[in-house]
Coordinates of C-alpha atoms in Angstrom, one line a residue:
Chain A
M29 CA -28.9 70.6 -45.4
S30 CA -30.3 71.2 -48.9
E31 CA -33.3 69.2 -49.8
S32 CA -34.1 67.3 -52.9
V33 CA -36.2 69.3 -55.4
L34 CA -36.2 66.6 -58.0
K35 CA -35.9 62.9 -57.6
V36 CA -36.1 60.7 -60.6
Q37 CA -36.2 57.0 -60.1
S38 CA -35.9 54.2 -62.7
L39 CA -37.2 56.5 -65.4
T40 CA -37.9 54.4 -68.5
K41 CA -39.4 55.1 -71.9
K42 CA -40.1 52.5 -74.5
I43 CA -41.6 53.2 -77.9
G44 CA -42.4 49.9 -79.5
K45 CA -39.4 47.7 -79.0
A46 CA -36.9 50.6 -78.8
T47 CA -35.9 51.7 -75.4
I48 CA -35.4 55.5 -75.6
V49 CA -34.6 56.0 -71.9
D50 CA -33.4 53.1 -69.9
N51 CA -33.7 53.1 -66.1
V52 CA -32.4 56.6 -65.4
S53 CA -32.2 57.8 -61.8
F54 CA -30.8 61.0 -60.4
E55 CA -31.5 63.7 -57.8
I56 CA -31.2 67.4 -57.7
K57 CA -30.9 69.4 -54.5
S58 CA -31.8 73.0 -53.9
N59 CA -29.1 75.5 -54.8
E60 CA -27.7 73.0 -57.3
I61 CA -27.3 73.5 -61.0
F62 CA -27.4 70.1 -62.6
G63 CA -26.4 69.5 -66.2
L64 CA -27.8 66.7 -68.3
L65 CA -25.2 66.0 -70.9
G66 CA -25.2 63.8 -73.9
P67 CA -25.0 63.8 -77.7
N68 CA -28.0 64.8 -79.7
G69 CA -30.5 61.9 -79.7
A70 CA -29.3 60.4 -76.5
G71 CA -32.6 60.9 -74.8
K72 CA -32.1 64.2 -72.9
T73 CA -35.3 65.8 -74.3
T74 CA -37.3 62.6 -73.7
I75 CA -36.2 62.6 -70.1
I76 CA -37.2 66.3 -69.7
R77 CA -40.5 65.7 -71.3
M78 CA -41.2 62.9 -68.9
I79 CA -40.3 65.0 -65.9
T80 CA -42.5 67.8 -67.1
G81 CA -45.4 65.4 -67.7
L82 CA -45.5 66.2 -71.4
I83 CA -45.2 62.5 -72.4
N84 CA -46.1 59.3 -70.5
R85 CA -43.5 57.3 -68.8
T86 CA -43.2 53.6 -69.5
G87 CA -41.8 53.2 -65.9
G88 CA -40.3 55.1 -63.0
T89 CA -41.3 57.8 -60.7
V90 CA -40.8 61.6 -60.7
M91 CA -40.9 63.6 -57.5
I92 CA -40.8 67.4 -57.7
N93 CA -40.2 69.0 -54.3
G94 CA -41.8 66.0 -52.6
S95 CA -44.9 65.8 -54.9
D96 CA -45.3 62.7 -57.0
L97 CA -46.1 63.5 -60.6
D98 CA -48.6 60.6 -60.7
H99 CA -50.5 61.3 -57.5
D100 CA -50.3 65.0 -57.2
F101 CA -49.8 66.4 -60.7
E102 CA -51.1 69.8 -59.9
G103 CA -48.9 70.1 -56.7
A104 CA -45.8 68.9 -58.6
M105 CA -46.4 71.2 -61.5
N106 CA -46.8 74.3 -59.3
E107 CA -43.3 73.7 -58.1
L108 CA -41.9 73.6 -61.6
G109 CA -40.8 76.4 -63.9
A110 CA -39.5 75.5 -67.3
I111 CA -38.6 76.4 -70.9
V112 CA -39.1 73.3 -73.0
E113 CA -37.1 73.6 -76.1
N114 CA -37.5 77.0 -77.8
P115 CA -39.2 79.7 -75.8
E116 CA -42.5 80.0 -77.6
F117 CA -45.0 82.7 -76.8
Y118 CA -48.2 84.2 -78.1
K119 CA -46.6 86.5 -80.6
Y120 CA -49.6 88.6 -81.2
M121 CA -49.7 89.6 -77.5
T122 CA -47.4 91.9 -75.6
G123 CA -44.7 90.5 -73.3
R124 CA -46.7 91.7 -70.4
K125 CA -49.9 89.9 -71.5
N126 CA -47.9 86.7 -72.0
I127 CA -46.5 87.0 -68.5
L128 CA -50.0 87.8 -67.1
H129 CA -51.3 84.7 -68.9
Y130 CA -48.8 82.4 -67.1
A131 CA -49.3 84.3 -63.8
R132 CA -53.0 83.4 -63.9
M133 CA -52.2 79.8 -64.5
S134 CA -50.2 79.4 -61.2
S135 CA -51.8 78.0 -58.1
N136 CA -50.2 80.8 -56.2
D137 CA -51.6 84.3 -56.2
I138 CA -49.0 86.4 -58.1
S139 CA -49.1 90.1 -57.3
N140 CA -48.5 92.8 -59.8
E141 CA -45.4 93.8 -57.8
R142 CA -44.0 90.3 -58.4
I143 CA -44.7 90.6 -62.1
E144 CA -42.9 94.0 -62.2
E145 CA -40.0 92.5 -60.2
V146 CA -39.5 89.6 -62.5
I147 CA -39.7 91.9 -65.6
K148 CA -37.0 94.1 -64.1
L149 CA -34.9 91.1 -63.2
V150 CA -34.8 89.9 -66.8
K151 CA -34.3 93.4 -68.0
L152 CA -37.3 93.6 -70.3
D153 CA -38.9 96.7 -68.7
H154 CA -38.3 98.7 -71.9
A155 CA -39.9 96.2 -74.2
I156 CA -42.6 94.5 -72.1
D157 CA -45.5 96.4 -73.7
K158 CA -44.4 95.6 -77.2
K159 CA -45.7 92.6 -79.0
V160 CA -43.6 89.4 -78.7
K161 CA -43.3 89.2 -82.5
T162 CA -40.9 92.2 -82.3
Y163 CA -38.6 90.4 -79.8
S164 CA -35.2 89.0 -80.6
L165 CA -34.4 85.5 -79.7
G166 CA -32.4 86.7 -76.7
M167 CA -35.4 88.8 -75.5
R168 CA -37.7 85.8 -75.9
Q169 CA -35.3 83.7 -73.9
R170 CA -35.4 86.3 -71.1
L171 CA -39.2 86.3 -71.3
G172 CA -39.0 82.6 -71.0
V173 CA -36.9 82.9 -67.9
A174 CA -39.4 85.4 -66.5
Q175 CA -42.4 83.1 -67.0
A176 CA -40.5 80.2 -65.5
I177 CA -39.5 81.9 -62.3
L178 CA -42.7 84.0 -61.8
H179 CA -44.3 81.7 -59.3
K180 CA -41.1 81.0 -57.4
P181 CA -40.9 77.3 -58.2
S182 CA -38.4 75.1 -56.4
L183 CA -37.3 73.4 -59.6
L184 CA -36.3 75.0 -62.9
I185 CA -35.8 73.1 -66.1
F186 CA -34.2 74.5 -69.2
D187 CA -33.8 72.3 -72.3
E188 CA -31.0 73.5 -74.5
P189 CA -31.3 77.0 -73.1
T190 CA -28.4 78.6 -75.0
N191 CA -29.4 77.4 -78.5
G192 CA -29.4 80.4 -80.7
L193 CA -28.2 82.9 -78.1
D194 CA -25.3 85.2 -78.8
P195 CA -22.3 85.2 -76.4
Q196 CA -23.7 88.1 -74.4
G197 CA -27.0 86.4 -74.1
I198 CA -25.4 83.2 -72.9
R199 CA -23.5 85.1 -70.3
E200 CA -26.6 86.9 -69.0
F201 CA -28.4 83.6 -68.9
R202 CA -25.5 82.0 -66.9
D203 CA -25.7 84.9 -64.4
Y204 CA -29.4 84.5 -63.9
L205 CA -28.9 80.8 -63.2
K206 CA -26.2 81.6 -60.5
V207 CA -28.5 84.1 -58.9
L208 CA -31.5 81.8 -58.9
A209 CA -29.5 78.8 -57.6
S210 CA -28.1 81.0 -54.8
E211 CA -31.7 81.8 -53.8
G212 CA -32.4 78.1 -53.2
V213 CA -33.8 76.8 -56.5
G214 CA -32.6 73.6 -58.0
I215 CA -31.9 73.8 -61.8
L216 CA -31.8 71.1 -64.4
I217 CA -30.2 72.1 -67.7
S218 CA -29.8 69.9 -70.7
S219 CA -27.3 70.6 -73.4
H220 CA -24.8 69.1 -75.8
L221 CA -22.6 72.1 -75.5
L222 CA -20.0 70.9 -73.0
S223 CA -17.9 74.0 -72.6
E224 CA -21.1 75.9 -71.8
M225 CA -22.2 73.4 -69.3
Q226 CA -18.8 73.4 -67.6
L227 CA -19.3 77.1 -66.9
M228 CA -22.9 76.7 -65.6
C229 CA -23.2 73.5 -63.7
D230 CA -22.2 72.3 -60.3
S231 CA -22.7 68.7 -61.2
F232 CA -23.8 66.7 -64.1
A233 CA -25.0 63.4 -65.6
V234 CA -24.0 62.0 -68.9
I235 CA -26.7 60.3 -71.0
E236 CA -25.8 58.1 -73.9
K237 CA -28.2 55.9 -75.8
G238 CA -30.9 56.4 -73.1
K239 CA -28.6 55.2 -70.3
L240 CA -27.2 57.2 -67.5
I241 CA -23.5 56.4 -67.8
H242 CA -22.0 58.8 -65.3
T243 CA -23.5 60.9 -62.6
K244 CA -22.9 63.4 -59.8
E245 CA -19.2 63.9 -60.4
H246 CA -18.6 67.5 -59.5
I247 CA -16.7 69.3 -62.1
V248 CA -14.4 71.0 -59.6
D249 CA -14.0 68.3 -57.0
E250 CA -10.9 68.8 -54.9
K251 CA -11.0 65.5 -53.0
T252 CA -10.9 63.1 -55.9
E253 CA -7.7 61.7 -57.3
T254 CA -8.2 63.4 -60.6
I255 CA -5.0 63.8 -62.5
N256 CA -4.4 67.3 -63.6
E257 CA -1.7 68.9 -65.7
V258 CA 0.5 70.8 -63.2
S259 CA 3.2 73.2 -64.3
F260 CA 5.8 74.5 -61.9
T261 CA 7.8 77.7 -62.6
V262 CA 11.1 77.2 -60.9
S263 CA 14.6 78.6 -60.7
G264 CA 16.1 75.7 -62.6
G265 CA 14.3 73.4 -65.0
K266 CA 17.1 70.9 -65.3
L267 CA 17.4 70.4 -61.6
A268 CA 13.6 70.0 -61.4
K269 CA 13.7 67.3 -64.0
K270 CA 16.4 65.5 -62.2
I271 CA 14.6 65.6 -58.9
L272 CA 11.4 64.3 -60.5
Q273 CA 13.2 61.5 -62.3
E274 CA 15.0 60.4 -59.1
Q275 CA 12.2 60.7 -56.6
F276 CA 8.9 60.5 -58.6
A277 CA 9.6 57.8 -61.2
D278 CA 5.9 57.1 -61.7
I279 CA 5.1 60.7 -62.7
T280 CA 5.0 61.6 -66.4
I281 CA 6.8 64.7 -67.4
L282 CA 4.8 66.4 -70.1
K283 CA 7.3 69.1 -71.1
Y284 CA 10.0 71.2 -69.6
D285 CA 12.4 74.0 -70.3
S286 CA 14.8 76.1 -68.3
K287 CA 12.2 77.8 -66.2
T288 CA 9.1 75.5 -66.2
I289 CA 8.2 71.9 -66.0
S290 CA 4.8 70.3 -66.6
V291 CA 3.7 67.0 -65.2
S292 CA 0.6 64.9 -64.8
A293 CA -0.1 64.7 -61.1
T294 CA -2.8 64.4 -58.5
R295 CA -3.4 67.0 -55.8
E296 CA -1.5 64.9 -53.3
Q297 CA 1.4 64.4 -55.7
T298 CA 1.6 68.1 -56.5
A299 CA 2.2 68.9 -52.8
N300 CA 4.9 66.2 -52.5
I301 CA 6.7 67.4 -55.6
N302 CA 6.6 71.0 -54.3
R303 CA 8.1 69.8 -50.9
S304 CA 10.9 68.0 -52.7
F305 CA 11.8 71.0 -54.8
I306 CA 12.1 73.2 -51.8
E307 CA 14.1 70.6 -49.8
N308 CA 16.5 70.5 -52.8
Q309 CA 17.1 74.2 -52.7
L310 CA 14.9 74.8 -55.8
D311 CA 12.9 78.0 -55.7
V312 CA 9.2 77.6 -56.7
Y313 CA 7.7 80.8 -58.1
E314 CA 4.4 79.5 -59.3
I315 CA 2.3 76.3 -59.5
G316 CA -0.3 76.3 -62.2
I317 CA -3.0 73.7 -62.5
T318 CA -4.7 73.1 -65.8
R319 CA -7.9 71.3 -64.8
K320 CA -9.3 68.8 -67.1
S321 CA -12.1 70.3 -69.0
L322 CA -15.6 68.8 -69.0
E323 CA -15.1 68.1 -72.6
D324 CA -12.1 65.9 -71.9
K325 CA -13.9 64.2 -69.2
F326 CA -17.0 63.7 -71.3
F327 CA -14.9 62.0 -74.1
E328 CA -13.0 60.0 -71.5
I329 CA -16.3 58.7 -70.1
T330 CA -18.0 58.1 -73.4
E331 CA -15.0 56.5 -75.0
Q332 CA -14.5 54.2 -72.0
E333 CA -18.1 53.2 -72.3
M334 CA -17.6 52.5 -76.0
R335 CA -14.6 50.4 -75.3
E336 CA -16.5 48.4 -72.7
S337 CA -19.4 47.8 -75.0
V338 CA -17.2 46.5 -77.8
Chain B
M29 CA -61.2 77.6 -64.2
M30 CA -62.2 81.3 -64.3
S31 CA -58.6 82.4 -64.8
L32 CA -58.2 79.9 -67.6
V33 CA -61.2 81.3 -69.4
K34 CA -59.9 84.8 -68.8
N35 CA -56.7 83.8 -70.5
E36 CA -58.4 82.4 -73.5
W37 CA -60.6 85.5 -73.8
M38 CA -57.5 87.7 -73.6
K39 CA -55.9 85.7 -76.4
I40 CA -59.0 86.0 -78.6
F41 CA -59.2 89.7 -78.0
S42 CA -55.5 90.3 -78.7
K43 CA -56.1 89.4 -82.3
V44 CA -57.0 92.1 -84.8
S45 CA -59.2 89.7 -86.7
T46 CA -61.6 89.4 -83.8
Y47 CA -62.4 93.2 -84.0
I48 CA -62.7 93.0 -87.7
F49 CA -65.4 90.3 -87.3
I50 CA -67.4 92.4 -84.9
A51 CA -67.0 95.5 -87.1
F52 CA -68.1 93.4 -90.1
L53 CA -71.3 92.4 -88.2
L54 CA -72.0 96.1 -87.5
L55 CA -71.4 97.0 -91.2
A56 CA -73.5 94.1 -92.5
A57 CA -76.4 95.2 -90.2
L58 CA -76.0 98.7 -91.4
G59 CA -75.8 97.7 -95.1
A60 CA -78.9 95.6 -94.8
A61 CA -80.7 98.5 -93.2
V62 CA -79.7 100.8 -96.1
I63 CA -80.9 98.4 -98.7
D64 CA -84.1 97.8 -96.9
Y65 CA -84.6 101.5 -96.5
K66 CA -84.1 102.2 -100.3
L67 CA -86.4 99.3 -101.3
S68 CA -89.2 100.4 -99.0
P69 CA -91.9 103.0 -99.9
D70 CA -90.9 106.5 -98.8
E71 CA -93.4 106.7 -96.0
T72 CA -95.7 104.4 -94.2
N73 CA -98.7 104.0 -96.4
K74 CA -101.9 104.9 -94.6
D75 CA -104.2 104.1 -97.4
W76 CA -102.8 100.5 -97.9
K77 CA -106.3 99.0 -97.7
Q78 CA -107.6 101.1 -100.6
E79 CA -104.5 100.3 -102.6
L80 CA -104.9 96.6 -102.0
N81 CA -108.5 96.8 -103.1
A82 CA -107.4 98.6 -106.3
D83 CA -104.8 96.0 -106.9
I84 CA -107.3 93.2 -106.5
Q85 CA -109.7 94.9 -109.0
E86 CA -106.9 95.3 -111.5
Q87 CA -105.8 91.7 -111.1
E88 CA -109.4 90.4 -111.6
K89 CA -109.6 92.4 -114.8
A90 CA -106.4 90.9 -116.0
L91 CA -107.9 87.4 -115.4
E92 CA -110.7 88.2 -117.8
A93 CA -108.2 89.0 -120.6
K94 CA -108.4 86.4 -123.4
E95 CA -104.8 85.9 -124.4
I96 CA -103.8 84.6 -121.0
S97 CA -102.2 81.2 -120.3
E98 CA -103.2 78.8 -117.6
E99 CA -100.0 79.4 -115.7
E100 CA -100.4 83.1 -115.7
K101 CA -103.9 82.6 -114.5
A102 CA -102.8 80.6 -111.6
A103 CA -100.2 83.1 -110.6
I104 CA -102.7 85.9 -110.7
M105 CA -105.1 83.9 -108.7
D106 CA -102.4 83.4 -106.1
D107 CA -101.8 87.2 -106.0
I108 CA -105.5 87.9 -105.5
N109 CA -105.8 85.3 -102.7
Y110 CA -102.8 86.8 -101.0
N111 CA -104.1 90.3 -101.2
K112 CA -107.5 89.2 -100.0
Q113 CA -105.9 87.4 -97.1
L114 CA -103.9 90.6 -96.2
L115 CA -107.2 92.5 -96.1
A116 CA -108.9 89.8 -94.1
D117 CA -106.2 89.6 -91.5
N118 CA -105.7 93.4 -91.4
I119 CA -102.0 93.1 -92.4
N120 CA -100.2 96.1 -93.9
P121 CA -97.8 94.6 -96.6
D122 CA -95.8 97.9 -96.7
L123 CA -95.2 97.8 -92.9
N124 CA -91.5 98.7 -92.2
T125 CA -90.3 98.8 -88.6
N126 CA -87.2 97.7 -86.8
W127 CA -89.0 94.4 -86.2
T128 CA -89.8 93.7 -89.9
Y129 CA -86.2 94.7 -90.7
M130 CA -84.8 92.2 -88.2
A131 CA -87.3 89.5 -89.2
E132 CA -86.2 89.9 -92.8
W133 CA -82.5 90.6 -92.6
T134 CA -81.0 89.7 -89.2
T135 CA -82.2 86.2 -89.5
S136 CA -80.0 85.8 -92.6
L137 CA -77.1 87.7 -91.2
T138 CA -76.7 85.0 -88.6
S139 CA -74.7 83.0 -91.2
F140 CA -71.9 85.5 -90.7
V141 CA -72.0 84.8 -87.0
T142 CA -71.6 81.1 -87.7
L143 CA -68.8 81.8 -90.2
F144 CA -66.8 83.9 -87.7
V145 CA -67.4 81.7 -84.8
V146 CA -66.2 78.7 -86.9
I147 CA -63.0 80.6 -87.9
V148 CA -62.2 81.5 -84.3
C149 CA -63.1 78.2 -82.6
S150 CA -61.4 76.0 -85.1
S151 CA -58.1 77.7 -84.3
L152 CA -58.5 77.7 -80.5
V153 CA -56.6 74.5 -79.9
S154 CA -54.8 74.0 -83.2
S155 CA -53.0 77.4 -83.0
E156 CA -51.5 76.3 -79.7
F157 CA -49.9 73.4 -81.5
S158 CA -48.9 75.3 -84.6
D159 CA -47.4 78.1 -82.5
G160 CA -45.6 75.7 -80.3
T161 CA -47.1 77.2 -77.2
I162 CA -48.9 74.0 -76.2
K163 CA -45.9 72.8 -74.2
Q164 CA -45.7 75.9 -72.1
L165 CA -49.5 75.6 -71.6
L166 CA -49.4 72.0 -70.4
I167 CA -46.6 72.3 -67.8
R168 CA -48.9 74.3 -65.5
P169 CA -50.7 73.1 -62.4
Y170 CA -54.0 72.2 -64.3
K171 CA -55.2 68.9 -65.4
R172 CA -55.4 68.7 -69.2
W173 CA -59.1 68.3 -69.4
K174 CA -59.5 71.5 -67.5
I175 CA -57.4 73.4 -70.0
L176 CA -59.5 72.0 -72.8
L177 CA -62.8 72.6 -71.1
S178 CA -61.8 76.3 -70.5
K179 CA -61.2 76.6 -74.2
Y180 CA -64.6 75.1 -75.0
I181 CA -66.3 77.4 -72.5
T182 CA -64.5 80.3 -74.1
S183 CA -65.7 79.3 -77.6
L184 CA -69.3 79.1 -76.4
L185 CA -68.9 82.5 -74.7
F186 CA -67.5 83.9 -77.9
A187 CA -70.3 82.5 -80.0
A188 CA -72.8 84.1 -77.5
L189 CA -71.0 87.4 -77.8
L190 CA -71.1 87.5 -81.6
L191 CA -74.8 86.6 -81.6
A192 CA -75.5 89.2 -79.0
S193 CA -73.5 91.8 -81.0
L194 CA -75.5 91.1 -84.1
L195 CA -78.8 91.3 -82.3
I196 CA -77.9 94.5 -80.5
F197 CA -76.5 96.2 -83.6
S198 CA -79.6 95.2 -85.6
Y199 CA -82.0 96.4 -83.0
L200 CA -80.4 99.8 -82.6
I201 CA -79.9 100.2 -86.4
G202 CA -83.5 99.2 -86.9
I203 CA -84.7 101.8 -84.6
I204 CA -82.5 104.5 -86.2
F205 CA -83.7 103.7 -89.7
F206 CA -87.3 102.5 -89.3
G207 CA -88.3 103.7 -85.8
N208 CA -89.4 101.6 -82.9
G209 CA -92.2 99.5 -84.2
S210 CA -94.6 97.3 -82.4
Y211 CA -93.4 93.8 -81.4
S212 CA -96.9 92.5 -82.0
D213 CA -97.5 93.9 -85.5
K214 CA -98.7 91.1 -87.9
I215 CA -97.0 90.0 -91.1
M216 CA -97.6 87.1 -93.4
D217 CA -95.5 84.1 -92.4
P218 CA -92.6 84.3 -94.9
A219 CA -91.8 80.6 -94.5
S220 CA -95.2 79.4 -95.1
F221 CA -97.0 78.7 -98.4
D222 CA -100.6 79.0 -97.2
F223 CA -101.1 82.5 -96.1
S224 CA -101.1 82.6 -92.4
P225 CA -100.5 85.7 -90.3
V226 CA -97.8 85.7 -87.6
V227 CA -96.7 88.3 -85.0
V228 CA -93.5 89.8 -86.3
G229 CA -91.6 89.9 -82.9
E230 CA -92.6 86.3 -82.2
Y231 CA -91.5 85.2 -85.6
F232 CA -88.1 86.9 -85.2
V233 CA -87.5 85.4 -81.8
D234 CA -88.5 81.9 -83.1
M235 CA -86.1 82.3 -86.1
I236 CA -83.2 83.0 -83.7
V237 CA -84.2 80.4 -81.0
Y238 CA -84.6 77.6 -83.5
W239 CA -81.3 78.5 -85.2
I240 CA -79.3 78.3 -81.9
P241 CA -79.1 74.4 -81.5
G242 CA -77.6 73.9 -85.0
F243 CA -75.3 76.8 -84.3
L244 CA -74.2 75.2 -81.0
V245 CA -73.5 71.9 -82.8
I246 CA -71.5 73.6 -85.6
T247 CA -69.5 75.6 -83.0
T248 CA -68.7 72.3 -81.3
I249 CA -67.7 70.6 -84.6
A250 CA -65.3 73.5 -85.3
F251 CA -63.8 73.2 -81.8
M252 CA -63.5 69.4 -82.2
L253 CA -61.6 69.9 -85.5
S254 CA -59.3 72.3 -83.8
T255 CA -58.2 69.5 -81.5
L256 CA -57.9 67.1 -84.4
F257 CA -55.5 69.0 -86.5
K258 CA -52.2 70.4 -85.6
N259 CA -52.3 72.8 -88.5
Q260 CA -54.4 75.8 -87.8
A261 CA -55.2 76.6 -91.5
L262 CA -56.3 73.0 -92.1
A263 CA -58.7 73.1 -89.1
V264 CA -60.2 76.4 -90.2
G265 CA -60.5 75.3 -93.8
I266 CA -62.2 72.0 -93.1
S267 CA -64.6 73.6 -90.7
I268 CA -65.6 76.2 -93.2
F269 CA -65.9 73.5 -95.9
I270 CA -68.3 71.5 -93.7
L271 CA -70.2 74.7 -93.0
F272 CA -70.8 75.4 -96.7
A273 CA -71.2 71.8 -97.8
S274 CA -73.8 71.1 -95.2
S275 CA -76.6 72.8 -97.1
T276 CA -75.8 71.1 -100.3
L277 CA -75.4 67.8 -98.5
N278 CA -78.7 68.4 -96.8
M279 CA -80.5 68.7 -100.2
V280 CA -78.9 65.5 -101.5
I281 CA -79.8 63.7 -98.3
Q282 CA -83.4 65.0 -98.4
S283 CA -83.9 63.6 -101.9
F284 CA -82.7 60.2 -101.0
I285 CA -84.3 60.0 -97.5
G286 CA -87.4 58.2 -98.8
K287 CA -85.2 55.4 -100.2
Y288 CA -82.8 55.0 -97.4
E289 CA -84.3 55.0 -93.9
W290 CA -80.9 55.4 -92.1
L291 CA -80.3 58.8 -93.7
K292 CA -82.7 60.2 -91.1
F293 CA -80.0 59.8 -88.6
V294 CA -77.4 61.8 -90.6
L295 CA -76.6 65.1 -88.9
F296 CA -77.2 67.6 -91.8
P297 CA -81.0 67.7 -92.2
H298 CA -81.2 68.4 -88.5
L299 CA -78.8 71.3 -88.3
D300 CA -81.3 73.9 -89.3
L301 CA -84.4 73.6 -87.1
R302 CA -86.1 76.7 -88.5
G303 CA -88.1 74.6 -90.8
Y304 CA -90.2 73.5 -87.8
I305 CA -91.3 77.0 -86.9
S306 CA -94.4 77.3 -89.1
G307 CA -94.9 73.6 -89.1
T308 CA -96.2 73.6 -92.6
I309 CA -93.2 72.0 -94.4
E310 CA -92.4 68.5 -93.5
M311 CA -88.7 67.8 -94.1
F312 CA -89.2 64.1 -94.5
D313 CA -91.6 61.5 -93.2
G314 CA -91.7 61.3 -89.4
A315 CA -89.6 64.4 -89.0
T316 CA -90.5 66.1 -85.7
L317 CA -88.8 68.8 -83.7
G318 CA -88.3 66.3 -80.9
F319 CA -86.7 63.8 -83.2
S320 CA -84.4 66.4 -84.7
M321 CA -83.4 67.7 -81.2
G322 CA -82.7 64.2 -80.1
V323 CA -80.4 63.5 -83.1
L324 CA -78.6 66.8 -82.5
G325 CA -78.2 66.1 -78.8
I326 CA -76.7 62.7 -79.5
Y327 CA -74.3 64.1 -82.1
Y328 CA -73.4 66.9 -79.7
L329 CA -72.4 64.5 -77.0
I330 CA -70.4 62.3 -79.5
F331 CA -68.5 65.4 -80.7
L332 CA -67.7 66.5 -77.2
A333 CA -66.5 63.1 -76.2
L334 CA -64.4 62.9 -79.4
T335 CA -62.9 66.3 -78.7
F336 CA -61.6 65.2 -75.3
F337 CA -60.4 61.9 -76.7
F338 CA -58.6 63.6 -79.6
F339 CA -56.9 66.1 -77.3
Q340 CA -55.5 63.3 -75.0
K341 CA -54.2 61.5 -78.1
K342 CA -52.8 64.7 -79.6
I343 CA -50.8 65.8 -76.5
S344 CA -49.3 62.4 -76.2
L345 CA -47.8 62.9 -79.7
I346 CA -46.2 66.3 -78.9
K347 CA -43.0 66.7 -80.8

């Protein structure tokens, strides 16, 4: 059983009459990479600032690894590692001194071996004794990861972590996340880059206008009745079309030619179609499933929300 | 708390400017010694009593000259009295030791210490905001007031370090240039109009000790301004402006203090307590060391309270 490393309940932020964040609740377990999605200005950063204690909450509670932010601020903060927005460092100091600076601020004793280990992990060993002002953005991001994981926190928060990173940097970052999550850390990432998030996150929440409008849907969830685009490569396209029209009248045929036929079908329906094809002496060489991208899902959700609100 | 102070200390000493400031203090002490050395007689004058007597005789002759104005007469009379007093108190006016050098020069070089401490302290908090590092600093397992307090402690330690550097540099340079003189040699009190002898070492120590409270308050003002402004340059600029304007403001305030009683409670006349050392000059009616210390103390507490208040306000406005 994985335990909850972050529990946010009824998080609310009001500035004057405007409600920036409205009654948001979610939970992140260890080993989980959780994406906070939403368009710019939806309130993602405000939520993250409230969780990290950088701004006051109007209402709601934040528990980090079982410590309440209000009652045990220091305990909660020691379980947190984060890069809030851009990874900013003391540019006039070396990377090593920056790391030492944050190591000293932990409640845990951080050994020199641990510092070396983290520097190696983020592949900065060649540049760690250079001043941070000579670092590229990618290197600063890696230094950011180093200072965040130094004290082995149970929760990591990265706000728009891939901003300004090149594709290689993004890929490296993704790999770190997977490794960290496999070691038992819970990770919260905010982003407006949906395709990025799809590759990184196990589950996600969609924020719009300060409200949580969708949560905890696993991006790859085999049990749900999600309709996928399924394409069958068969020995005869015409026969396949005939079988579908006769036996599966409710299934939409997206396209077909002599060798392939594409339909919209659920997981269950895909199995049934396959059985029918075989029973009708049709050879099935390949079944391909094009899963709905997070982007499609995101627009589906936000558009639905918009229709409802009209 | 120790580790927080260590961090701040590391940040200050990772900047090149810090080393430049310390090097400047060394050079300033050295430069002052060179000037003092050039100005002073080549060797310690053993016949200073005879010379003084000769001077007095010459001056008395000059008094008898006919074409002399009343003003000149008064000036010459002052000189005669001064020289007679030197003889009476057995004070060698040409005395030049490390102590006379420090009494004359180091007591002025302290303004550089103030200037550098103001520059460093007024950027201690504001630079965290302008560099964007404040967010990374605040998401640590430390209460905010502890982080601020560690910075304040660091600024006091840094102020102490710069003052100690100046004193040590001056003492050593003084010994090299002028030899190790006696602490208890007598000189005429430079701050006094009636000619009263003082022990040079005691005078020097007093000049430093009476300077420290004002220095502490100015350091605290600079630190307060660093929490008030997000922009580092603005914080440093305003601190230095206040530093330089304070002596001018002081003069203005002193000239109106008879008219307006409440001006007594304005900070500026109390920032430099060195006027109380000889006790001969009264800054204004009813000015006593105790009163000035009281006013300084109250301002100090207000500034500290404001600093912690501003910091709380400031971090709630993080963008």
